[in-house]
PDB file of C-alpha atoms in Angstrom:
ATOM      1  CA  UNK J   1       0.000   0.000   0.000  1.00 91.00           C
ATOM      2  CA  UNK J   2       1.151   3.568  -0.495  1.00 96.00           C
ATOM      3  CA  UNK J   3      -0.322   7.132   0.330  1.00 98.00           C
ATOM      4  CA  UNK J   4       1.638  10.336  -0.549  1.00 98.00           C
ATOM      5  CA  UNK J   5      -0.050  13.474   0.996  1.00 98.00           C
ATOM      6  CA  UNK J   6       0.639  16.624  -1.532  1.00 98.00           C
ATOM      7  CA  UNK J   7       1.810  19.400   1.185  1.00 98.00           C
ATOM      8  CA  UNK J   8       3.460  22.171   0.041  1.00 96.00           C
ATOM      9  CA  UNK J   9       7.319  22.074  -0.123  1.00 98.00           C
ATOM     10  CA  UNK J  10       9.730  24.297   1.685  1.00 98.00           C
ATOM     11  CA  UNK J  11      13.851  24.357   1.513  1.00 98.00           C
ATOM     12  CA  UNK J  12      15.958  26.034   5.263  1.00 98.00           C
ATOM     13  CA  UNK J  13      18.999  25.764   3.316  1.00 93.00           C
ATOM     14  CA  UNK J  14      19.129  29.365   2.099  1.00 84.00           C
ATOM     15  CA  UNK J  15      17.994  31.394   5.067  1.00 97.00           C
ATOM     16  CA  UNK J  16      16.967  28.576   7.760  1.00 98.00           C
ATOM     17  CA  UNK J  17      20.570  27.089   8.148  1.00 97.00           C
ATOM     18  CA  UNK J  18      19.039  25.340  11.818  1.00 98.00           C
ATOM     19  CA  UNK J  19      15.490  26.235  11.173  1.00 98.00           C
ATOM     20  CA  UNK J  20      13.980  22.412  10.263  1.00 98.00           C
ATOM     21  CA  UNK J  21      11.598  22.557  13.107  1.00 98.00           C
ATOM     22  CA  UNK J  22       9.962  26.093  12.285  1.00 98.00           C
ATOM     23  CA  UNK J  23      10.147  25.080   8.223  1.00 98.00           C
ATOM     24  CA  UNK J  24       8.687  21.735   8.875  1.00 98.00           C
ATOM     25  CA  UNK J  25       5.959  23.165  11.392  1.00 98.00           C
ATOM     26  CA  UNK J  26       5.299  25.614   8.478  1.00 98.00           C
ATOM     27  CA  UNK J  27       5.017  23.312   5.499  1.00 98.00           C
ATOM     28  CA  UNK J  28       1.965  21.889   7.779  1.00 98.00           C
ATOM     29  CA  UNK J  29       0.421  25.093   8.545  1.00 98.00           C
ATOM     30  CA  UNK J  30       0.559  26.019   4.586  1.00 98.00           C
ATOM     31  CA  UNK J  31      -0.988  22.666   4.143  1.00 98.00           C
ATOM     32  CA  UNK J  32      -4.147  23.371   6.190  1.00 98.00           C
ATOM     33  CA  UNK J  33      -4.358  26.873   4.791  1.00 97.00           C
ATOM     34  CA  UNK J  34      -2.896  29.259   7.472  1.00 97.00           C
ATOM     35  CA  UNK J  35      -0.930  31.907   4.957  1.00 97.00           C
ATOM     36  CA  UNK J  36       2.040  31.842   7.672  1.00 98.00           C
ATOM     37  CA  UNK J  37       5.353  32.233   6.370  1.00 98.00           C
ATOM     38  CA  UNK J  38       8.345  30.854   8.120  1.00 98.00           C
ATOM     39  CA  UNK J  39       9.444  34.760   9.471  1.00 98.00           C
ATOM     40  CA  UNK J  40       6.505  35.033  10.980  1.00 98.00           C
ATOM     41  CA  UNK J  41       6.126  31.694  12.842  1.00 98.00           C
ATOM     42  CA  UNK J  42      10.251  32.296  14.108  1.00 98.00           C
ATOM     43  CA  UNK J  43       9.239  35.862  15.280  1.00 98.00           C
ATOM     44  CA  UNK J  44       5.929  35.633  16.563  1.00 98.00           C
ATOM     45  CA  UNK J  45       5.014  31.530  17.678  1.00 98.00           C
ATOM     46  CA  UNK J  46       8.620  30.223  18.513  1.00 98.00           C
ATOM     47  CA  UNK J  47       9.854  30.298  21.891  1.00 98.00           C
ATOM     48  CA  UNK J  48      14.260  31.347  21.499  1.00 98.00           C
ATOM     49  CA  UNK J  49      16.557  31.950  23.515  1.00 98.00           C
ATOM     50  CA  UNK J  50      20.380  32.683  22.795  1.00 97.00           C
ATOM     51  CA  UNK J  51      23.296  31.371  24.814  1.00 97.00           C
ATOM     52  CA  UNK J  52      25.438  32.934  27.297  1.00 97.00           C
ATOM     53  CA  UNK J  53      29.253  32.314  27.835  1.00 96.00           C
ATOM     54  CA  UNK J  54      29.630  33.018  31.755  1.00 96.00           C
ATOM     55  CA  UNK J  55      32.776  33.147  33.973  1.00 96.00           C
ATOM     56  CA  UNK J  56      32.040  29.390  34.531  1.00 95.00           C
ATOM     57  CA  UNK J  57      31.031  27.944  31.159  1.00 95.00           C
ATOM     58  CA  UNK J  58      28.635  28.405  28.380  1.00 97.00           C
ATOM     59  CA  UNK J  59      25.280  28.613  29.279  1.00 98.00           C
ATOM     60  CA  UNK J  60      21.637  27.572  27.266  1.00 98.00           C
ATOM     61  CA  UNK J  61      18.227  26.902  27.542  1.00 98.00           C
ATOM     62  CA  UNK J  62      16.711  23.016  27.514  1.00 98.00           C
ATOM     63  CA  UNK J  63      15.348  22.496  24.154  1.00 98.00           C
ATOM     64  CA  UNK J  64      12.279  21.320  25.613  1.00 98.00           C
ATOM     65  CA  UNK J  65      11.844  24.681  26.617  1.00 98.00           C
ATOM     66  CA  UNK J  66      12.941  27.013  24.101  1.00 98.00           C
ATOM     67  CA  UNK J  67      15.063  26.606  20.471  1.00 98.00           C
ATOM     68  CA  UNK J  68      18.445  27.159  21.484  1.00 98.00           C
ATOM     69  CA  UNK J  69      20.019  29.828  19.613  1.00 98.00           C
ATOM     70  CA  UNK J  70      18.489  31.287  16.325  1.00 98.00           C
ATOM     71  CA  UNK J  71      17.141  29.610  13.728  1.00 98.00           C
ATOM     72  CA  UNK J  72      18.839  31.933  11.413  1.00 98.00           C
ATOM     73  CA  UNK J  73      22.249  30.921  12.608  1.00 97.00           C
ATOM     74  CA  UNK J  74      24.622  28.038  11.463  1.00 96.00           C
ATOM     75  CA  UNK J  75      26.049  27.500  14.297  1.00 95.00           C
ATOM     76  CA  UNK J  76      22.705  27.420  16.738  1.00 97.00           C
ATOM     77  CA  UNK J  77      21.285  23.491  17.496  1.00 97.00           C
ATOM     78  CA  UNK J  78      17.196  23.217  17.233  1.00 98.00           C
ATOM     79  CA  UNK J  79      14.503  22.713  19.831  1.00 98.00           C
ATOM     80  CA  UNK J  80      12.564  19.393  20.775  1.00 98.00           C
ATOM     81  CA  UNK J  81       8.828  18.800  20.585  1.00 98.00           C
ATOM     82  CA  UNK J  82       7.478  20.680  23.423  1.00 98.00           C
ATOM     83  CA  UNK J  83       8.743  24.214  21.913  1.00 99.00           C
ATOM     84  CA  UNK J  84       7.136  23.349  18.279  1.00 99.00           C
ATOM     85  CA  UNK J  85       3.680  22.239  20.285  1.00 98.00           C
ATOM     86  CA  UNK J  86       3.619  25.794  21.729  1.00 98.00           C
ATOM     87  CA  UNK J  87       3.900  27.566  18.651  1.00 98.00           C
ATOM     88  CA  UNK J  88       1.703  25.612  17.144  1.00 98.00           C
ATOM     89  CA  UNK J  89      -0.943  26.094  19.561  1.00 98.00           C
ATOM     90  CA  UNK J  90      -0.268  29.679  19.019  1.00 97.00           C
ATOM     91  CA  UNK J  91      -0.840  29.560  15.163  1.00 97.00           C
ATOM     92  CA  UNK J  92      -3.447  26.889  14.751  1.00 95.00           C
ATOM     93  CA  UNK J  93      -4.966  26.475  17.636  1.00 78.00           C
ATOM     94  CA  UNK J  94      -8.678  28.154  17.250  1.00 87.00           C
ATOM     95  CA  UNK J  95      -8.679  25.613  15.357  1.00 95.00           C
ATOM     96  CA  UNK J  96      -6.622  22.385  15.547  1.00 97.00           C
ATOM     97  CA  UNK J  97      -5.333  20.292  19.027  1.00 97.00           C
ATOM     98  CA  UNK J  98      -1.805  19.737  19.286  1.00 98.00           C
ATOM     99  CA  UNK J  99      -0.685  16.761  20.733  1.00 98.00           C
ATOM    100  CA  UNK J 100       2.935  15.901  21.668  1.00 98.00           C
ATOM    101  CA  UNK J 101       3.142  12.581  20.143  1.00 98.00           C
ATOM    102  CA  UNK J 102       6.855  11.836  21.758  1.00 98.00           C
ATOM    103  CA  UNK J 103       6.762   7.795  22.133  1.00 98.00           C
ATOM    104  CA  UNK J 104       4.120   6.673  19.838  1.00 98.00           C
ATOM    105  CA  UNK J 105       4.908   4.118  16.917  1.00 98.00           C
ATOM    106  CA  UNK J 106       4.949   5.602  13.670  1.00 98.00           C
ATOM    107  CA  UNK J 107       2.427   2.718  12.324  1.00 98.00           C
ATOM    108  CA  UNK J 108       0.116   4.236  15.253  1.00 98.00           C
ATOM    109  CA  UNK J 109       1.140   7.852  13.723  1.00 98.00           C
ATOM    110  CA  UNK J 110       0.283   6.290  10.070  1.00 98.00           C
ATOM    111  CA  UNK J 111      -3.472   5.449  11.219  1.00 98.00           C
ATOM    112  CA  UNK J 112      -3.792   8.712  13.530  1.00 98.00           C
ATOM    113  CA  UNK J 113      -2.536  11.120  11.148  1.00 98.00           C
ATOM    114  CA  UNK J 114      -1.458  10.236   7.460  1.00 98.00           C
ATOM    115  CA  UNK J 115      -4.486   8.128   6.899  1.00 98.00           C
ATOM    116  CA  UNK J 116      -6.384  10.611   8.081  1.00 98.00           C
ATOM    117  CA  UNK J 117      -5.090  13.282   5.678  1.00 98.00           C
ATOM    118  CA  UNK J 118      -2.576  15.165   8.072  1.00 98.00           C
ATOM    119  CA  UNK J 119       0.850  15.467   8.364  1.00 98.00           C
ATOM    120  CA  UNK J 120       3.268  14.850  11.314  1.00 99.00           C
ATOM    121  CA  UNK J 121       6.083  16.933  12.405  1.00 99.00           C
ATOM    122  CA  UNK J 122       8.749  14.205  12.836  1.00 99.00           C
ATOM    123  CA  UNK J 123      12.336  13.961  14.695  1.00 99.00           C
ATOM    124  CA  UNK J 124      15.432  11.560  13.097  1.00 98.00           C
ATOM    125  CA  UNK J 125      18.378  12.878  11.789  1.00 98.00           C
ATOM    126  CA  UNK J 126      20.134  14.973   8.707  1.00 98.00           C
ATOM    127  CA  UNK J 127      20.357  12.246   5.904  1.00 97.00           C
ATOM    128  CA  UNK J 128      19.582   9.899   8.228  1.00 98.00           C
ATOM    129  CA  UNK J 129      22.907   9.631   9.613  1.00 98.00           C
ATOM    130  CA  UNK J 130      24.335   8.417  12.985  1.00 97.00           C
ATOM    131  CA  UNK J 131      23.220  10.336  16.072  1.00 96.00           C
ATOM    132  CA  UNK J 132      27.119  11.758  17.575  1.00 96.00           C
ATOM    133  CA  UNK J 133      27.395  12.915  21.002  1.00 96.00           C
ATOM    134  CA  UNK J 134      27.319  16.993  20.551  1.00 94.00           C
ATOM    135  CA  UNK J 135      28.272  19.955  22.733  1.00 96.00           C
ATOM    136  CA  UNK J 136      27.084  20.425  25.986  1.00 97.00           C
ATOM    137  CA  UNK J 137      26.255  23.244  28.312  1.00 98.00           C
ATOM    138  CA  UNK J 138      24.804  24.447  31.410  1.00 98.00           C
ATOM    139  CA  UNK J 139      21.187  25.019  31.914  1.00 98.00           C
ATOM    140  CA  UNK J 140      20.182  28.577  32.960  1.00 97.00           C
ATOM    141  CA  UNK J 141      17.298  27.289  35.501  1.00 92.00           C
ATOM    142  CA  UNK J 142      19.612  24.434  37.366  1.00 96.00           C
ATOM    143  CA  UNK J 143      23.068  24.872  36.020  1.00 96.00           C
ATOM    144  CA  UNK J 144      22.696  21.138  35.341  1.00 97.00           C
ATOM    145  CA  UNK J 145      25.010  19.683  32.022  1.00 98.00           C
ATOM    146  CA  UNK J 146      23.410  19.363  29.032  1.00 98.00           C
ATOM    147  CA  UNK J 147      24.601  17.448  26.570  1.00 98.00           C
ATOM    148  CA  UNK J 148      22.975  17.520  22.344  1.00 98.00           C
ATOM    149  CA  UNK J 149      22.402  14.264  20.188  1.00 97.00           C
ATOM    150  CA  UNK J 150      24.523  16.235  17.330  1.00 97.00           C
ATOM    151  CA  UNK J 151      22.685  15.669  13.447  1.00 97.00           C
ATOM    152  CA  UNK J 152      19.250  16.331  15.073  1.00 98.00           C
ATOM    153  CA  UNK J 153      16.823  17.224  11.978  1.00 98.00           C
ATOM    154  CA  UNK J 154      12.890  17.794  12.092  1.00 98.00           C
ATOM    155  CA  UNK J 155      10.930  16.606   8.642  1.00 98.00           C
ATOM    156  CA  UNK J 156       7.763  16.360   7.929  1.00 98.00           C
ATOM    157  CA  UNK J 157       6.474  12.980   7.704  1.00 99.00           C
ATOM    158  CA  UNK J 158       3.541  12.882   4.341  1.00 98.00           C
ATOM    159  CA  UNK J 159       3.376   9.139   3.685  1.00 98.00           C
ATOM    160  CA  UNK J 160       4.576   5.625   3.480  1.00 98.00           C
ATOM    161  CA  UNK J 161       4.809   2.292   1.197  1.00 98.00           C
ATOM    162  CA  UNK J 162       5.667  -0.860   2.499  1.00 98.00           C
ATOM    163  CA  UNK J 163       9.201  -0.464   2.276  1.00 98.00           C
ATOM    164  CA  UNK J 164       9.456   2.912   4.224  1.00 98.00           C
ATOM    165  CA  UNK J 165       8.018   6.686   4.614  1.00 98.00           C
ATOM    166  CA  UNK J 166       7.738   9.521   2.760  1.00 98.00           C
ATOM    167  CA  UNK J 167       8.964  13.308   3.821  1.00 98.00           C
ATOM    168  CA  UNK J 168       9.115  16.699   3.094  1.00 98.00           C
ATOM    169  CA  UNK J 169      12.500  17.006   3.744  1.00 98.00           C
ATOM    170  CA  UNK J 170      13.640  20.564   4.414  1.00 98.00           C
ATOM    171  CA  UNK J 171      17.507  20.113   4.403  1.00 98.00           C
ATOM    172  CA  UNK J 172      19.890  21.248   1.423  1.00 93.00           C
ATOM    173  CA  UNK J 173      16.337  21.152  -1.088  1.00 92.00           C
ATOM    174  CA  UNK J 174      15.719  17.405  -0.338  1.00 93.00           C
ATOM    175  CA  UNK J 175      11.610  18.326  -1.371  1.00 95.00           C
ATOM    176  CA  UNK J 176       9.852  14.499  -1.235  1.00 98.00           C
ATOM    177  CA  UNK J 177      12.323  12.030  -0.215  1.00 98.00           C
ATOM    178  CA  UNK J 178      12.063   8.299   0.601  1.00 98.00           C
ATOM    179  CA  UNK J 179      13.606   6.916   3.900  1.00 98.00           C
ATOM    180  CA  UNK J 180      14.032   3.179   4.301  1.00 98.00           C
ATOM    181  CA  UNK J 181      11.936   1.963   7.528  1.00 98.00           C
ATOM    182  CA  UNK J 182      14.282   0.404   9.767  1.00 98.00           C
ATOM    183  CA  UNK J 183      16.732   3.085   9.156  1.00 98.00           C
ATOM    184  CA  UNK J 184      13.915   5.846   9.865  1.00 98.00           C
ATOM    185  CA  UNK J 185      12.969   4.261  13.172  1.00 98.00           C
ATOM    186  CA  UNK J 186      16.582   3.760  14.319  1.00 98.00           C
ATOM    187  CA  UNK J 187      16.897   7.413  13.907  1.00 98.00           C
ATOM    188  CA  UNK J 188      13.732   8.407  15.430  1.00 98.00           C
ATOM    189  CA  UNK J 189      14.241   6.007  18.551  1.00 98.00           C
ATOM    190  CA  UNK J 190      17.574   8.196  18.885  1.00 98.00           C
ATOM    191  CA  UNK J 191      15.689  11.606  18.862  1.00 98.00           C
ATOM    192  CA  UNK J 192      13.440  10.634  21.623  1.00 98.00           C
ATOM    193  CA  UNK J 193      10.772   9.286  18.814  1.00 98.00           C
ATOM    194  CA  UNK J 194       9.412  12.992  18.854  1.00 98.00           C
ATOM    195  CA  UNK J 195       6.766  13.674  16.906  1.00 99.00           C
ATOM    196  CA  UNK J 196       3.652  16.621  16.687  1.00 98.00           C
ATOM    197  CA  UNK J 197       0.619  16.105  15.473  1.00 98.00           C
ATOM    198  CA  UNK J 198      -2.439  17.961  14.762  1.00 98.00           C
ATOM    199  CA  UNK J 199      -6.306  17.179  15.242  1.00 96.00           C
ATOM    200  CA  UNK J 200      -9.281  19.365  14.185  1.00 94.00           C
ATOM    201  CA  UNK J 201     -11.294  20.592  16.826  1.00 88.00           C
ATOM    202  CA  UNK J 202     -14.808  19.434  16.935  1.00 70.00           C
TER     203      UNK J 202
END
């Protein structure tokens, strides 16, 4: 079986060097009609916050609370699922319910979402590479070590076959790209299996 849902495309490479969250989050908002543009969601829905270097080390948010850094900037990491549900809920949600789907299968995601007609904001990796130990650094609310899963990369999952899944892959102009299965849930597992998905309100 295969189902390909026809959401419009957008690239981060040009002006979103760490922005695959907020493009990915935006290729779904096209898709149900909100004319957002991926500015507006960094500026207005998405929770940032910049790092500090301090006598005593560097210093950052927790990506479940904010994107660390600046979308806009190379050199800046991402944010995890709770950040994207909040600025979701900020653009969408008179009329959608976001739901952090962190933990459930992607065949469970498949029969919630895709088959349903909507698309899922996914976690895995760029290119579906290896997940490397990154950088870490101190959290400003504890001062407790945090340490980044380094090639962290938000898609947006559209489809499937019965050999693997179909995105709307935002890095380096990848448009509609087909990952292998057991490759794409190796990578997810090591992202936390974060996902975001959306359900009309009743």
């Amino acid at each position: 079986m295969k189902r390909i849902l026809k959401v419009p495309y957008l690239d981060q490479s040009v002006r979103y060097p760490t922005g695959c969250e907020s493009v990915s989050s935006v290729m779904l908002l096209q898709y149900l009609g909100y004319p957002v543009t991926v500015d507006s969601f960094i500026e207005n829905y998405l929770d940032k916050k910049d790092f500090e270097q301090r006598p005593d080390g560097l210093y950052g948010a927790d990506p479940n609370q904010y994107f660390c850094g600046s979308p806009y900037d190379p050199d800046s990491f991402g944010c995890y699922a709770p950040v994207i549900c909040r600025a979701l809920e900020k653009a969408a949600g008179d009329r959608y319910t976001v739901k952090n789907e962190t933990g459930t299968p992607i065949a469970i995601l498949l029969e919630k979402y895709i088959n349903q007609g909507m698309p899922v904001v996914f976690w895995a990796s760029i290119n579906m590479l290896p997940p490397i130990t990154g950088p870490c650094w101190k959290l400003f609310d504890s001062g407790k070590i945090f340490t980044w899963i380094s090639n962290e990369h938000c898609m947006l999952l559209v489809g499937y076959d019965d050999t693997g899944y179909y995105f709307n892959d935002p890095y380096e102009n990848h448009g509609l790209i087909h990952y292998p299965k057991a490759l794409t849930e190796e990578r997810h597992a090591a992202q936390y299996q974060m996902a975001v998905g959306l359900c009309a309100r009743i």
